Short mmCIF file of C-alpha atoms in Angstrom, two decimals:
data_model
loop_
_atom_site.label_atom_id
_atom_site.label_comp_id
_atom_site.label_asym_id
_atom_site.label_seq_id
_atom_site.Cartn_x
_atom_site.Cartn_y
_atom_site.Cartn_z
CA UNK A 1 40.90 209.97 -42.92
CA UNK A 2 40.10 206.35 -43.71
CA UNK A 3 41.64 203.91 -41.25
CA UNK A 4 41.55 200.13 -41.58
CA UNK A 5 40.35 198.52 -38.35
CA UNK A 6 40.79 194.80 -37.72
CA UNK A 7 37.22 194.16 -36.62
CA UNK A 8 37.77 190.45 -36.09
CA UNK A 9 40.39 191.24 -33.46
CA UNK A 10 38.14 193.77 -31.80
CA UNK A 11 35.14 191.43 -31.70
CA UNK A 12 37.26 188.65 -30.22
CA UNK A 13 38.70 191.08 -27.69
CA UNK A 14 35.23 192.17 -26.61
CA UNK A 15 34.20 188.50 -26.33
CA UNK A 16 37.02 187.85 -23.87
CA UNK A 17 36.12 191.02 -21.97
CA UNK A 18 32.59 189.63 -21.58
CA UNK A 19 33.98 186.28 -20.38
CA UNK A 20 36.12 188.14 -17.85
CA UNK A 21 33.08 190.08 -16.67
CA UNK A 22 31.07 186.89 -16.21
CA UNK A 23 33.94 185.27 -14.28
CA UNK A 24 34.46 188.33 -12.09
CA UNK A 25 30.74 188.51 -11.30
CA UNK A 26 30.92 185.06 -9.67
CA UNK A 27 33.53 186.27 -7.18
CA UNK A 28 32.32 187.83 -3.96
CA UNK A 29 32.34 191.61 -4.27
CA UNK A 30 33.42 193.99 -1.46
CA UNK A 31 30.18 195.87 -2.23
CA UNK A 32 28.02 192.78 -1.85
CA UNK A 33 26.85 193.65 1.68
CA UNK A 34 25.67 197.15 0.78
CA UNK A 35 21.92 197.71 0.37
CA UNK A 36 20.76 197.73 -3.23
CA UNK A 37 18.14 196.58 -5.74
CA UNK A 38 18.07 193.24 -7.55
CA UNK A 39 19.29 193.42 -11.18
CA UNK A 40 16.67 193.94 -13.84
CA UNK A 41 18.55 191.45 -16.02
CA UNK A 42 21.85 189.58 -16.06
CA UNK A 43 23.08 191.34 -19.21
CA UNK A 44 22.08 194.89 -18.27
CA UNK A 45 21.99 194.82 -14.47
CA UNK A 46 20.34 198.06 -13.34
CA UNK A 47 21.96 200.24 -16.02
CA UNK A 48 18.93 200.36 -18.33
CA UNK A 49 16.82 201.77 -15.49
CA UNK A 50 19.49 204.33 -14.69
CA UNK A 51 20.15 205.42 -18.29
CA UNK A 52 16.83 204.95 -20.06
CA UNK A 53 14.14 206.01 -17.59
CA UNK A 54 13.41 209.72 -17.28
CA UNK A 55 16.26 211.54 -15.56
CA UNK A 56 15.90 211.33 -11.80
CA UNK A 57 13.15 208.70 -11.70
CA UNK A 58 15.34 205.73 -10.81
CA UNK A 59 17.92 207.74 -8.84
CA UNK A 60 15.30 209.18 -6.49
CA UNK A 61 13.82 205.70 -6.06
CA UNK A 62 17.24 204.33 -5.09
CA UNK A 63 17.82 207.12 -2.60
CA UNK A 64 14.37 206.83 -1.02
CA UNK A 65 14.47 203.03 -0.66
CA UNK A 66 18.13 202.17 -0.11
CA UNK A 67 19.80 205.38 1.06
CA UNK A 68 22.69 207.48 -0.21
CA UNK A 69 25.25 204.68 -0.67
CA UNK A 70 23.89 201.85 -2.82
CA UNK A 71 25.18 198.77 -4.61
CA UNK A 72 23.78 198.45 -8.12
CA UNK A 73 24.44 195.85 -10.80
CA UNK A 74 26.19 196.24 -14.15
CA UNK A 75 26.29 193.62 -16.97
CA UNK A 76 27.10 190.06 -15.85
CA UNK A 77 26.17 190.88 -12.25
CA UNK A 78 29.19 193.12 -11.63
CA UNK A 79 28.75 195.42 -8.62
CA UNK A 80 29.08 199.18 -8.88
CA UNK A 81 28.88 201.86 -6.22
CA UNK A 82 26.08 204.43 -6.61
CA UNK A 83 26.53 207.51 -4.39
CA UNK A 84 24.50 210.59 -3.46
CA UNK A 85 26.00 211.04 0.05
CA UNK A 86 27.49 214.58 0.29
CA UNK A 87 30.44 213.62 2.49
CA UNK A 88 31.33 210.70 0.22
CA UNK A 89 31.00 212.92 -2.86
CA UNK A 90 33.23 215.55 -1.26
CA UNK A 91 35.91 212.92 -0.67
CA UNK A 92 35.61 211.40 -4.16
CA UNK A 93 35.62 214.67 -6.11
CA UNK A 94 37.73 216.91 -3.87
CA UNK A 95 39.85 215.16 -1.27
CA UNK A 96 41.02 212.21 -3.37
CA UNK A 97 41.85 214.35 -6.41
CA UNK A 98 43.74 212.16 -8.91
CA UNK A 99 43.46 208.95 -6.88
CA UNK A 100 39.82 208.49 -7.94
CA UNK A 101 39.75 209.26 -11.63
CA UNK A 102 37.41 209.54 -14.57
CA UNK A 103 37.63 206.08 -16.16
CA UNK A 104 39.13 205.72 -19.61
CA UNK A 105 35.77 204.50 -20.91
CA UNK A 106 34.12 207.74 -19.72
CA UNK A 107 36.91 209.81 -21.26
CA UNK A 108 36.60 207.85 -24.51
CA UNK A 109 33.08 209.22 -24.97
CA UNK A 110 34.23 212.79 -24.37
CA UNK A 111 37.24 212.42 -26.64
CA UNK A 112 34.99 211.00 -29.35
CA UNK A 113 32.91 214.17 -29.19
CA UNK A 114 35.53 216.91 -28.84
CA UNK A 115 38.94 215.45 -29.51
CA UNK A 116 41.45 215.03 -26.68
CA UNK A 117 40.70 218.21 -24.76
CA UNK A 118 40.80 218.99 -21.06
CA UNK A 119 37.56 217.12 -20.28
CA UNK A 120 39.06 213.88 -21.59
CA UNK A 121 42.46 214.32 -19.97
CA UNK A 122 43.53 212.81 -16.66
CA UNK A 123 46.35 213.15 -14.15
CA UNK A 124 49.25 215.53 -14.95
CA UNK A 125 47.89 216.26 -18.45
CA UNK A 126 44.56 217.37 -16.97
CA UNK A 127 46.26 219.51 -14.31
CA UNK A 128 48.48 221.22 -16.89
CA UNK A 129 45.66 221.92 -19.36
CA UNK A 130 43.31 223.16 -16.67
CA UNK A 131 46.01 225.45 -15.25
CA UNK A 132 46.36 227.19 -18.64
CA UNK A 133 42.62 227.54 -19.32
CA UNK A 134 41.23 228.45 -15.89
CA UNK A 135 42.37 232.12 -15.71
CA UNK A 136 40.35 232.91 -18.86
CA UNK A 137 37.11 232.06 -17.03
CA UNK A 138 37.59 233.77 -13.68
CA UNK A 139 34.99 235.95 -11.96
CA UNK A 140 36.09 239.32 -13.36
CA UNK A 141 36.76 237.85 -16.82
CA UNK A 142 33.25 236.35 -16.93
CA UNK A 143 31.57 239.53 -15.61
CA UNK A 144 33.32 241.51 -18.33
CA UNK A 145 31.35 239.56 -20.96
CA UNK A 146 27.90 240.55 -19.63
CA UNK A 147 27.41 243.41 -22.14
CA UNK A 148 27.97 240.91 -24.98
CA UNK A 149 25.50 238.45 -23.44
CA UNK A 150 22.88 241.17 -22.99
CA UNK A 151 23.30 242.44 -26.55
CA UNK A 152 22.88 238.95 -28.03
CA UNK A 153 19.77 238.41 -25.90
CA UNK A 154 18.31 241.76 -27.01
CA UNK A 155 18.91 240.88 -30.64
CA UNK A 156 17.08 237.59 -30.08
CA UNK A 157 14.11 239.46 -28.60
CA UNK A 158 14.09 241.93 -31.49
CA UNK A 159 14.16 239.14 -34.07
CA UNK A 160 11.21 237.47 -32.35
CA UNK A 161 9.27 240.73 -32.18
CA UNK A 162 9.82 241.40 -35.89
CA UNK A 163 8.71 237.88 -36.77
CA UNK A 164 5.65 237.96 -34.52
CA UNK A 165 4.54 241.40 -35.75
CA UNK A 166 4.94 240.45 -39.41
CA UNK A 167 2.79 237.34 -38.91
CA UNK A 168 0.30 239.06 -36.60
CA UNK A 169 0.66 236.43 -33.87
CA UNK A 170 -0.27 237.27 -30.29
CA UNK A 171 1.30 234.07 -28.97
CA UNK A 172 3.77 232.07 -31.02
CA UNK A 173 4.70 228.50 -30.20
CA UNK A 174 8.46 228.08 -30.39
CA UNK A 175 10.77 225.12 -29.85
CA UNK A 176 12.94 226.72 -27.17
CA UNK A 177 16.24 224.95 -28.01
CA UNK A 178 15.95 226.13 -31.63
CA UNK A 179 14.80 229.56 -30.47
CA UNK A 180 17.78 230.02 -28.12
CA UNK A 181 20.63 228.24 -29.94
CA UNK A 182 21.61 230.90 -32.53
CA UNK A 183 21.78 233.69 -29.94
CA UNK A 184 23.60 231.61 -27.32
CA UNK A 185 26.07 230.35 -29.95
CA UNK A 186 26.80 233.88 -31.08
CA UNK A 187 27.22 235.03 -27.47
CA UNK A 188 29.65 232.16 -26.91
CA UNK A 189 31.48 232.91 -30.15
CA UNK A 190 31.93 236.61 -29.39
CA UNK A 191 32.73 236.30 -25.68
CA UNK A 192 34.93 233.20 -25.83
CA UNK A 193 36.54 233.52 -29.28
CA UNK A 194 35.84 237.03 -30.64
CA UNK A 195 34.13 235.18 -33.49
CA UNK A 196 30.78 235.98 -35.09
CA UNK A 197 28.85 232.84 -36.01
CA UNK A 198 26.26 234.94 -37.85
CA UNK A 199 28.65 235.58 -40.74
CA UNK A 200 27.72 233.76 -43.92
CA UNK A 201 29.63 230.59 -44.62
CA UNK A 202 28.66 227.03 -45.38
CA UNK A 203 31.10 225.58 -42.84
CA UNK A 204 29.83 227.83 -40.07
CA UNK A 205 26.20 227.01 -40.81
CA UNK A 206 26.90 223.26 -40.89
CA UNK A 207 28.89 223.45 -37.67
CA UNK A 208 26.16 225.45 -35.92
CA UNK A 209 23.59 222.83 -36.97
CA UNK A 210 25.88 220.06 -35.75
CA UNK A 211 26.28 221.77 -32.37
CA UNK A 212 22.50 221.99 -31.98
CA UNK A 213 22.20 218.21 -32.48
CA UNK A 214 25.36 217.40 -30.57
CA UNK A 215 23.95 215.51 -27.56
CA UNK A 216 20.70 214.20 -29.04
CA UNK A 217 22.32 212.56 -32.07
CA UNK A 218 25.65 211.70 -30.50
CA UNK A 219 24.47 210.31 -27.15
CA UNK A 220 20.69 210.31 -27.13
CA UNK A 221 18.28 207.53 -26.13
CA UNK A 222 20.66 204.55 -25.99
CA UNK A 223 19.31 201.19 -27.07
CA UNK A 224 19.68 198.09 -24.87
CA UNK A 225 22.71 197.14 -26.95
CA UNK A 226 24.33 200.55 -26.33
CA UNK A 227 23.56 200.32 -22.62
CA UNK A 228 25.22 196.90 -22.54
CA UNK A 229 28.26 198.14 -24.49
CA UNK A 230 28.66 201.15 -22.22
CA UNK A 231 28.43 198.82 -19.25
CA UNK A 232 31.25 196.53 -20.40
CA UNK A 233 33.44 199.30 -21.87
CA UNK A 234 35.03 199.94 -18.47
CA UNK A 235 36.75 196.55 -18.77
CA UNK A 236 38.05 197.14 -22.30
CA UNK A 237 41.75 198.15 -22.48
CA UNK A 238 42.46 201.50 -24.18
CA UNK A 239 44.31 199.93 -27.14
CA UNK A 240 41.14 197.99 -27.96
CA UNK A 241 38.72 200.79 -27.10
CA UNK A 242 40.24 203.59 -29.19
CA UNK A 243 39.49 201.97 -32.59
CA UNK A 244 35.81 201.70 -31.61
CA UNK A 245 35.32 205.32 -32.68
CA UNK A 246 35.28 203.92 -36.23
CA UNK A 247 32.56 201.38 -35.43
CA UNK A 248 29.80 201.71 -38.06
CA UNK A 249 27.06 203.32 -35.97
CA UNK A 250 25.05 206.44 -36.75
CA UNK A 251 25.90 208.07 -33.40
CA UNK A 252 29.66 207.58 -33.79
CA UNK A 253 29.49 208.67 -37.44
CA UNK A 254 27.79 211.88 -36.33
CA UNK A 255 30.48 212.49 -33.68
CA UNK A 256 33.28 211.87 -36.21
CA UNK A 257 31.76 214.44 -38.55
CA UNK A 258 31.23 216.86 -35.66
CA UNK A 259 34.88 216.60 -34.56
CA UNK A 260 35.98 217.21 -38.18
CA UNK A 261 33.86 220.37 -38.36
CA UNK A 262 35.02 221.48 -34.89
CA UNK A 263 38.67 221.07 -35.84
CA UNK A 264 38.14 223.17 -38.95
CA UNK A 265 36.63 226.03 -36.94
CA UNK A 266 39.28 225.62 -34.23
CA UNK A 267 42.15 225.88 -36.70
CA UNK A 268 40.61 229.03 -38.19
CA UNK A 269 40.34 230.60 -34.76
CA UNK A 270 43.82 229.60 -33.61
CA UNK A 271 45.53 230.76 -36.80
CA UNK A 272 44.01 234.21 -36.31
CA UNK A 273 45.63 234.57 -32.89
CA UNK A 274 49.06 235.60 -31.69
CA UNK A 275 50.25 236.57 -28.20
CA UNK A 276 51.38 239.99 -29.44
CA UNK A 277 48.10 240.86 -31.18
CA UNK A 278 45.83 239.49 -28.43
CA UNK A 279 47.21 241.48 -25.48
CA UNK A 280 44.28 243.94 -25.48
CA UNK A 281 41.58 241.41 -26.38
CA UNK A 282 39.25 240.18 -23.66
CA UNK A 283 37.81 237.01 -25.19
CA UNK A 284 38.68 233.69 -23.56
CA UNK A 285 40.72 232.27 -26.45
CA UNK A 286 42.97 235.34 -26.54
CA UNK A 287 43.57 234.96 -22.81
CA UNK A 288 44.35 231.25 -23.27
CA UNK A 289 46.81 231.98 -26.10
CA UNK A 290 48.55 234.62 -23.97
CA UNK A 291 48.66 232.31 -20.94
CA UNK A 292 49.97 229.49 -23.12
CA UNK A 293 52.93 231.63 -24.19
CA UNK A 294 53.61 233.27 -20.83
CA UNK A 295 54.82 230.00 -19.29
CA UNK A 296 57.65 227.93 -20.59
CA UNK A 297 58.07 224.21 -20.97
CA UNK A 298 55.66 221.95 -19.14
CA UNK A 299 52.87 224.54 -18.71
CA UNK A 300 52.22 224.95 -22.42
CA UNK A 301 49.79 223.25 -24.78
CA UNK A 302 51.27 221.20 -27.58
CA UNK A 303 50.05 222.06 -31.08
CA UNK A 304 47.91 218.90 -31.04
CA UNK A 305 46.25 219.89 -27.75
CA UNK A 306 45.14 223.45 -28.53
CA UNK A 307 42.47 222.68 -31.15
CA UNK A 308 40.63 220.16 -28.91
CA UNK A 309 40.37 222.85 -26.20
CA UNK A 310 38.42 225.04 -28.63
CA UNK A 311 36.23 222.08 -29.59
CA UNK A 312 35.62 221.32 -25.91
CA UNK A 313 34.64 224.90 -25.08
CA UNK A 314 32.26 225.04 -28.05
CA UNK A 315 30.66 221.67 -27.36
CA UNK A 316 30.31 222.10 -23.62
CA UNK A 317 29.56 225.82 -23.71
CA UNK A 318 26.58 225.73 -26.06
CA UNK A 319 24.59 222.60 -25.22
CA UNK A 320 24.69 222.95 -21.44
CA UNK A 321 23.79 226.66 -21.49
CA UNK A 322 20.96 226.27 -24.01
CA UNK A 323 19.61 223.32 -22.03
CA UNK A 324 19.80 225.16 -18.70
CA UNK A 325 18.14 228.26 -20.14
CA UNK A 326 15.47 226.05 -21.69
CA UNK A 327 14.64 224.47 -18.34
CA UNK A 328 14.55 227.91 -16.68
CA UNK A 329 12.02 229.16 -19.24
CA UNK A 330 10.06 225.89 -18.92
CA UNK A 331 9.79 226.26 -15.14
CA UNK A 332 8.78 229.92 -15.42
CA UNK A 333 6.20 229.10 -18.10
CA UNK A 334 4.64 226.45 -15.87
CA UNK A 335 4.87 228.63 -12.72
CA UNK A 336 3.15 231.87 -13.74
CA UNK A 337 3.31 233.46 -10.26
CA UNK A 338 7.08 233.08 -10.09
CA UNK A 339 7.44 234.49 -13.62
CA UNK A 340 5.46 237.59 -12.57
CA UNK A 341 7.50 237.91 -9.39
CA UNK A 342 10.76 237.77 -11.35
CA UNK A 343 9.53 240.33 -13.89
CA UNK A 344 8.43 242.66 -11.09
CA UNK A 345 11.88 242.38 -9.49
CA UNK A 346 13.62 243.22 -12.77
CA UNK A 347 11.38 246.27 -13.29
CA UNK A 348 11.77 247.45 -9.69
CA UNK A 349 15.54 247.88 -9.84
CA UNK A 350 16.43 251.41 -10.87
CA UNK A 351 18.80 251.57 -13.88
CA UNK A 352 21.22 253.83 -12.01
CA UNK A 353 21.58 251.20 -9.29
CA UNK A 354 21.59 248.23 -11.60
CA UNK A 355 23.98 249.11 -14.42
CA UNK A 356 27.53 250.46 -14.24
CA UNK A 357 29.26 252.64 -16.82
CA UNK A 358 30.09 249.64 -19.04
CA UNK A 359 26.53 248.35 -19.16
CA UNK A 360 27.28 245.44 -16.84
CA UNK A 361 24.29 244.53 -14.69
CA UNK A 362 24.79 244.16 -10.95
CA UNK A 363 22.90 240.92 -10.58
CA UNK A 364 23.52 240.88 -6.82
CA UNK A 365 20.62 243.35 -6.64
CA UNK A 366 18.29 240.75 -8.15
CA UNK A 367 18.04 238.00 -5.50
CA UNK A 368 14.97 236.33 -7.00
CA UNK A 369 16.64 236.12 -10.41
CA UNK A 370 19.54 234.25 -8.81
CA UNK A 371 17.12 232.09 -6.84
CA UNK A 372 15.30 231.08 -10.04
CA UNK A 373 18.57 230.12 -11.75
CA UNK A 374 19.91 228.21 -8.75
CA UNK A 375 16.65 226.37 -8.23
CA UNK A 376 16.48 225.31 -11.86
CA UNK A 377 20.05 224.05 -12.08
CA UNK A 378 19.30 222.16 -8.85
CA UNK A 379 15.94 220.70 -9.86
CA UNK A 380 16.62 220.25 -13.60
CA UNK A 381 20.28 219.30 -13.27
CA UNK A 382 21.84 219.18 -16.73
CA UNK A 383 24.47 216.49 -16.03
CA UNK A 384 22.71 213.69 -14.09
CA UNK A 385 25.70 211.43 -13.36
CA UNK A 386 29.47 211.53 -12.96
CA UNK A 387 31.57 208.38 -13.41
CA UNK A 388 34.75 207.59 -11.48
CA UNK A 389 37.15 204.68 -10.86
CA UNK A 390 39.48 204.06 -7.89
CA UNK A 391 43.18 203.68 -8.68
CA UNK A 392 43.99 202.33 -5.21
CA UNK A 393 42.18 200.92 -2.18
CA UNK A 394 40.10 203.69 -0.60
CA UNK A 395 38.28 204.38 2.66
CA UNK A 396 35.38 206.71 1.89
CA UNK A 397 33.79 208.70 4.75
CA UNK A 398 30.00 208.79 5.04
CA UNK A 399 27.58 211.45 6.30
CA UNK A 400 25.92 208.96 8.63
CA UNK A 401 25.84 205.28 9.53
CA UNK A 402 24.76 202.80 6.87
CA UNK A 403 23.05 199.53 7.79
CA UNK A 404 24.33 196.75 5.53
CA UNK A 405 22.29 193.76 4.39
CA UNK A 406 23.96 191.59 7.03
CA UNK A 407 22.90 194.03 9.75
CA UNK A 408 26.43 195.42 10.14
CA UNK A 409 26.54 199.19 10.68
CA UNK A 410 29.36 201.06 8.92
CA UNK A 411 30.45 204.70 9.24
CA UNK A 412 32.93 204.57 6.37
CA UNK A 413 33.17 202.48 3.24
CA UNK A 414 36.23 200.43 2.31
CA UNK A 415 36.46 199.77 -1.43
CA UNK A 416 39.27 198.21 -3.46
CA UNK A 417 41.25 199.48 -6.42
CA UNK A 418 39.28 199.25 -9.65
CA UNK A 419 35.87 199.97 -8.12
CA UNK A 420 33.58 201.84 -10.51
CA UNK A 421 31.54 204.64 -8.97
CA UNK A 422 28.42 206.41 -10.23
CA UNK A 423 27.89 209.78 -8.55
CA UNK A 424 24.24 210.79 -8.78
CA UNK A 425 24.09 214.56 -9.24
CA UNK A 426 20.32 214.38 -9.62
CA UNK A 427 19.79 212.49 -6.32
CA UNK A 428 22.22 214.73 -4.42
CA UNK A 429 20.34 217.77 -5.71
CA UNK A 430 17.09 216.31 -4.33
CA UNK A 431 18.52 215.41 -0.90
CA UNK A 432 15.97 216.55 1.71
CA UNK A 433 18.64 216.96 4.40
CA UNK A 434 20.23 219.70 2.30
CA UNK A 435 17.42 221.32 0.32
CA UNK A 436 14.44 220.83 2.65
CA UNK A 437 11.52 218.42 2.92
CA UNK A 438 10.04 219.76 -0.34
CA UNK A 439 13.26 219.12 -2.32
CA UNK A 440 11.23 217.23 -4.94
CA UNK A 441 9.43 220.38 -6.12
CA UNK A 442 10.67 223.49 -7.94
CA UNK A 443 10.49 226.38 -5.44
CA UNK A 444 12.94 229.28 -5.91
CA UNK A 445 12.02 230.91 -2.60
CA UNK A 446 13.89 228.14 -0.72
CA UNK A 447 17.06 230.12 -1.53
CA UNK A 448 15.66 233.19 0.25
CA UNK A 449 13.86 231.75 3.28
CA UNK A 450 16.63 229.74 4.94
CA UNK A 451 15.44 226.31 3.77
CA UNK A 452 18.81 225.40 2.24
CA UNK A 453 21.38 223.80 4.56
CA UNK A 454 25.06 223.13 3.79
CA UNK A 455 26.39 220.53 6.23
CA UNK A 456 29.14 219.52 3.77
CA UNK A 457 30.79 221.74 1.16
CA UNK A 458 30.53 220.04 -2.22
CA UNK A 459 29.84 222.17 -5.31
CA UNK A 460 31.49 225.34 -6.59
CA UNK A 461 28.28 227.43 -6.55
CA UNK A 462 26.00 227.49 -3.48
CA UNK A 463 26.85 223.85 -2.70
CA UNK A 464 25.16 222.67 -5.89
CA UNK A 465 26.86 219.80 -7.70
CA UNK A 466 25.38 220.94 -11.02
CA UNK A 467 28.77 222.31 -12.14
CA UNK A 468 30.72 219.45 -10.63
CA UNK A 469 33.16 219.84 -7.75
CA UNK A 470 36.83 219.80 -6.91
CA UNK A 471 39.65 219.74 -9.44
CA UNK A 472 37.31 218.63 -12.27
CA UNK A 473 34.60 221.22 -11.65
CA UNK A 474 33.32 223.00 -14.76
CA UNK A 475 35.98 225.46 -15.93
CA UNK A 476 33.41 227.89 -17.28
CA UNK A 477 30.81 227.82 -14.53
CA UNK A 478 31.14 231.55 -13.73
CA UNK A 479 30.96 232.32 -17.46
CA UNK A 480 27.80 230.17 -17.72
CA UNK A 481 26.15 231.79 -14.68
CA UNK A 482 26.80 235.30 -16.04
CA UNK A 483 25.39 234.26 -19.42
CA UNK A 484 22.24 232.76 -17.88
CA UNK A 485 21.72 235.84 -15.71
CA UNK A 486 21.99 238.15 -18.71
CA UNK A 487 19.70 236.11 -20.97
CA UNK A 488 17.01 235.58 -18.34
CA UNK A 489 17.17 239.28 -17.40
CA UNK A 490 16.60 240.39 -21.01
CA UNK A 491 14.10 237.71 -22.04
CA UNK A 492 11.79 237.95 -19.03
CA UNK A 493 11.77 241.75 -19.08
CA UNK A 494 10.54 241.78 -22.71
CA UNK A 495 8.78 238.46 -23.37
CA UNK A 496 6.15 236.34 -21.65
CA UNK A 497 6.44 232.54 -21.68
CA UNK A 498 3.53 230.15 -21.20
CA UNK A 499 2.74 226.46 -21.41
CA UNK A 500 1.19 225.05 -24.59
CA UNK A 501 -0.64 221.78 -25.25
CA UNK A 502 2.56 219.81 -25.88
CA UNK A 503 4.33 221.30 -22.88
CA UNK A 504 2.59 218.76 -20.64
CA UNK A 505 4.22 215.95 -22.65
CA UNK A 506 7.79 217.09 -21.98
CA UNK A 507 10.12 214.32 -20.80
CA UNK A 508 13.57 214.64 -19.23
CA UNK A 509 15.71 212.26 -21.29
CA UNK A 510 19.24 211.13 -20.43
CA UNK A 511 21.41 212.02 -23.42
CA UNK A 512 24.59 212.44 -21.36
CA UNK A 513 22.85 215.70 -20.43
CA UNK A 514 19.19 216.11 -19.45
CA UNK A 515 17.47 217.01 -22.71
CA UNK A 516 13.78 217.92 -23.08
CA UNK A 517 11.83 215.77 -25.53
CA UNK A 518 8.13 215.47 -26.31
CA UNK A 519 6.66 212.11 -25.32
CA UNK A 520 5.81 210.11 -28.42
CA UNK A 521 8.07 212.33 -30.58
CA UNK A 522 11.44 211.32 -29.19
CA UNK A 523 12.69 210.62 -32.72
CA UNK A 524 12.48 214.38 -33.40
CA UNK A 525 15.17 214.98 -30.81
CA UNK A 526 15.55 218.02 -28.57
CA UNK A 527 12.11 219.68 -28.21
CA UNK A 528 10.66 222.06 -25.64
CA UNK A 529 7.58 223.80 -27.06
CA UNK A 530 6.49 226.97 -25.23
CA UNK A 531 4.26 229.90 -26.13
CA UNK A 532 5.95 233.30 -26.36
CA UNK A 533 4.32 236.72 -26.53
CA UNK A 534 5.56 240.30 -26.42
CA UNK A 535 5.16 242.15 -23.11
CA UNK A 536 2.88 245.17 -23.46
CA UNK A 537 3.65 248.31 -21.49
CA UNK A 538 0.37 247.85 -19.63
CA UNK A 539 1.68 244.51 -18.26
CA UNK A 540 4.79 246.05 -16.72
#
């Protein structure tokens, strides 16, 4: 729909926001005494380093030099709080609940990509939407989908084998995101929506292609101007921010088209559902529709809210899983001994002990498989940062004393209402006090030899923050873990992955999620080239 936007008003509004930022920067900040780096520039502060350097590079530098509670600069010298301290993170994400919120600017980006779904909601709306969706992604519900995940992975292997045999290739180089996306999308479609994305249809094909480019084209490789705009957006009021979705930029144009396609698929899926017909169905959408009609009044979705939930599940469910699986295969390809160890473990488990009557694998009997997945989501964390804003004055507890620039030692941090916080998932996941002195290397055996410590409970899975924490933790984390277990189980048992020439050029780029790209070919988007070959019986 074409909407007229008064750009002159918007530009003038942003100008006054910038003036306000410059004025505020001259005032003494409550964070001023915290240790922290000098700004790289007045207009960008330290945000370019945080958002444009390879994921983890600047965060680990901050943690090593300044500690786990750091003052960094935003545009116009504004102070922001950067945190990797586990006790502080626990308070921010769990204890405070809706007193420290996802800022409207952060939610604007999510709403631009998926519509106004649960990820972009806050306060009572978020609680209500999450309450309806959560039961569809519980432990037993997620485990019940394992046969679907395994079947989709087997079909992927069979397609590769047919292609390799027809071409006579011993080792084929594949771009892993492209290799995985169709199978993972179909697994998501069948398990979450009882919907087969392999069916012919122009809309489905266009939407599948849009999903594959979702993060790279919508959020990838921000320019200095985009970094600046994202830095000042937190000071822009919602009435002025909302029209910015129609700003003439290629990234926003892509997101607008993506939301249009998502809404079309969502409406198709929703119209095919009814509480009466879905009682015996086990996919997530059927469970959500039933839950939505089992409660009355305030615990129901409005008609306008249901479609964005589908868009959110599709957008979040595909990109993060494909990316995580890609990093798992990358680490196994570049660590041949661990790949052999994992394959030996899979082959050593007797089928009678490993599979129940429904074909569901008992992954508890594969400890090294779980160690590989945990270590990869720790080391190659998909979401590098979380953004929060205080709605009242807060006193944040710390894991240990912090020496301020003035020499003052603090054991808790007092911050005022309106403070913007950057939680560094990537730095927390490399914290040596938790993960061991070798936390900066990929070593799955740390999960089996007692190296991992848990002084403070933070994340929902093995204390990892990779799926978030608290009341905004990933709704589908158990679904995602089951899917990764099934795909890795099937792929590693049948295929061998190895590094190729371009594998050494892989960069971890911050595109809202940590996407792999080939150095010098960033314009080609999401790339992770690996060699794949079929496992011979003699190799088992």
